[in-house]
Amino acid sequence: MESLFFNSTHLHITTWVIAIILFFIAVSKYSTGAHMALRLFYILVLITGLLLFIRHHGINDMLYGMKMLAGILTIGLMEMVLVRKKKGKDTSKVLIGAIVLLIVTLYLGFKLPMGLNFFA
Ligand code: HEM
């Protein structure tokens, strides 16, 4: 259990993949159900990310700090998109912001040394 939570990226990947799917479902057709489920997954992404961060940030404090910040900002922007969507407001700018931050977060995650390293 200990190594699953702290030393492997599998749980973290599982949670953000599900979060991204729920996000695009809610963006294409807003429903409170998808939005609530997504909010639960924000928490799971945060918890699994924080556990990895706590154990491994010493490898490169600067890049791990940026990865955490990018991840938190991605979640913040995803939530802003859906709140605006729910209120019937224009979402194009925040949606672009969310996607840009998502790409930055994916890039940093795959660059950092745990798990997969596509951009190392
Ligand atoms: C939508 C949000 C997020 C996405 C898409 C995301 C994506 C990723 C990806 C692609 C990886 C690399 C996995 C691997 O190489 O096997 C990763 C690892 C990691 N993530 Fe996230 N993440 C998100 C949120 C967060 C948050 C909020 C935190 C911190 C609170 C966080 C902290 C970490 C840490 C510490 C790692 C390990 C880095 C390493 O590979 O050495 N992530 N994440």
mmCIF file of C-alpha atoms and ligand atoms in Angstrom, residues 9 12-13 16 20 45-46 49-50 52-53 64 67-68 71-72 74-75 78 102 105-106 109-110 112-117, ligand 1:
data_model
loop_
_atom_site.group_PDB
_atom_site.id
_atom_site.type_symbol
_atom_site.label_atom_id
_atom_site.label_comp_id
_atom_site.label_asym_id
_atom_site.label_seq_id
_atom_site.Cartn_x
_atom_site.Cartn_y
_atom_site.Cartn_z
ATOM 1 C CA THR A 9 2.339 7.137 -10.324
ATOM 2 C CA HIS A 12 -2.328 9.510 -9.708
ATOM 3 C CA ILE A 13 -2.571 8.733 -13.431
ATOM 4 C CA TRP A 16 -6.413 12.489 -13.555
ATOM 5 C CA ILE A 20 -10.134 14.699 -17.773
ATOM 6 C CA VAL A 45 -5.962 13.956 -8.010
ATOM 7 C CA LEU A 46 -4.828 16.410 -5.314
ATOM 8 C CA GLY A 49 -0.329 14.229 -6.326
ATOM 9 C CA LEU A 50 0.466 15.596 -2.861
ATOM 10 C CA LEU A 52 4.014 11.885 -4.541
ATOM 11 C CA PHE A 53 5.148 15.473 -3.977
ATOM 12 C CA TYR A 64 8.274 19.565 -8.525
ATOM 13 C CA LYS A 67 4.397 20.615 -11.374
ATOM 14 C CA MET A 68 2.272 21.008 -8.243
ATOM 15 C CA GLY A 71 -1.655 20.780 -11.486
ATOM 16 C CA ILE A 72 -3.538 22.958 -8.998
ATOM 17 C CA THR A 74 -5.328 23.168 -14.118
ATOM 18 C CA ILE A 75 -7.946 22.010 -11.632
ATOM 19 C CA MET A 78 -11.354 23.315 -15.169
ATOM 20 C CA LEU A 102 -3.235 20.858 -18.805
ATOM 21 C CA THR A 105 1.079 19.867 -16.391
ATOM 22 C CA LEU A 106 1.279 16.745 -18.569
ATOM 23 C CA GLY A 109 4.688 15.237 -15.127
ATOM 24 C CA PHE A 110 6.156 13.176 -17.954
ATOM 25 C CA LEU A 112 9.882 14.378 -13.940
ATOM 26 C CA PRO A 113 11.651 11.150 -12.982
ATOM 27 C CA MET A 114 8.885 9.018 -11.417
ATOM 28 C CA GLY A 115 6.911 6.630 -13.613
ATOM 29 C CA LEU A 116 6.897 7.486 -17.313
ATOM 30 C CA ASN A 117 9.476 9.922 -18.715
HETATM 31 C C1 HEM B 1 -5.276 17.769 -13.764
HETATM 32 C C2 HEM B 1 -4.296 17.718 -12.917
HETATM 33 C C3 HEM B 1 -3.046 16.904 -13.073
HETATM 34 C C4 HEM B 1 -2.536 16.231 -14.171
HETATM 35 C C5 HEM B 1 -3.119 16.149 -15.583
HETATM 36 C C6 HEM B 1 -1.305 15.603 -13.746
HETATM 37 C C7 HEM B 1 -0.481 14.844 -14.578
HETATM 38 C C8 HEM B 1 0.633 14.151 -14.153
HETATM 39 C C9 HEM B 1 1.496 13.332 -14.992
HETATM 40 C C10 HEM B 1 1.328 13.136 -16.495
HETATM 41 C C11 HEM B 1 2.451 12.802 -14.213
HETATM 42 C C12 HEM B 1 3.586 11.850 -14.636
HETATM 43 C C13 HEM B 1 3.195 10.425 -14.376
HETATM 44 C C14 HEM B 1 4.305 9.476 -14.746
HETATM 45 O O1 HEM B 1 5.364 9.915 -15.219
HETATM 46 O O2 HEM B 1 4.138 8.252 -14.559
HETATM 47 C C15 HEM B 1 2.249 13.304 -12.870
HETATM 48 C C16 HEM B 1 3.072 13.055 -11.806
HETATM 49 C C17 HEM B 1 3.071 13.789 -10.634
HETATM 50 N N1 HEM B 1 2.097 14.703 -10.248
HETATM 51 FE FE1 HEM B 1 0.500 15.245 -11.287
HETATM 52 N N2 HEM B 1 -1.085 15.892 -12.422
HETATM 53 C C18 HEM B 1 -2.112 16.694 -11.979
HETATM 54 C C19 HEM B 1 -2.253 17.237 -10.721
HETATM 55 C C20 HEM B 1 -1.297 17.207 -9.735
HETATM 56 C C21 HEM B 1 -1.347 17.911 -8.486
HETATM 57 C C22 HEM B 1 -2.507 18.789 -8.030
HETATM 58 C C23 HEM B 1 -0.192 17.625 -7.815
HETATM 59 C C24 HEM B 1 0.314 18.081 -6.469
HETATM 60 C C25 HEM B 1 -0.472 18.472 -5.496
HETATM 61 C C26 HEM B 1 0.594 16.727 -8.639
HETATM 62 C C27 HEM B 1 1.821 16.213 -8.311
HETATM 63 C C28 HEM B 1 2.502 15.249 -9.039
HETATM 64 C C29 HEM B 1 3.769 14.660 -8.637
HETATM 65 C C30 HEM B 1 4.577 15.002 -7.381
HETATM 66 C C31 HEM B 1 4.118 13.734 -9.634
HETATM 67 C C32 HEM B 1 5.387 12.847 -9.713
HETATM 68 C C33 HEM B 1 6.354 13.525 -10.663
HETATM 69 C C34 HEM B 1 7.395 12.560 -11.217
HETATM 70 O O3 HEM B 1 7.121 11.934 -12.265
HETATM 71 O O4 HEM B 1 8.466 12.424 -10.628
HETATM 72 N N3 HEM B 1 -0.098 16.496 -9.800
HETATM 73 N N4 HEM B 1 1.124 14.109 -12.853
#
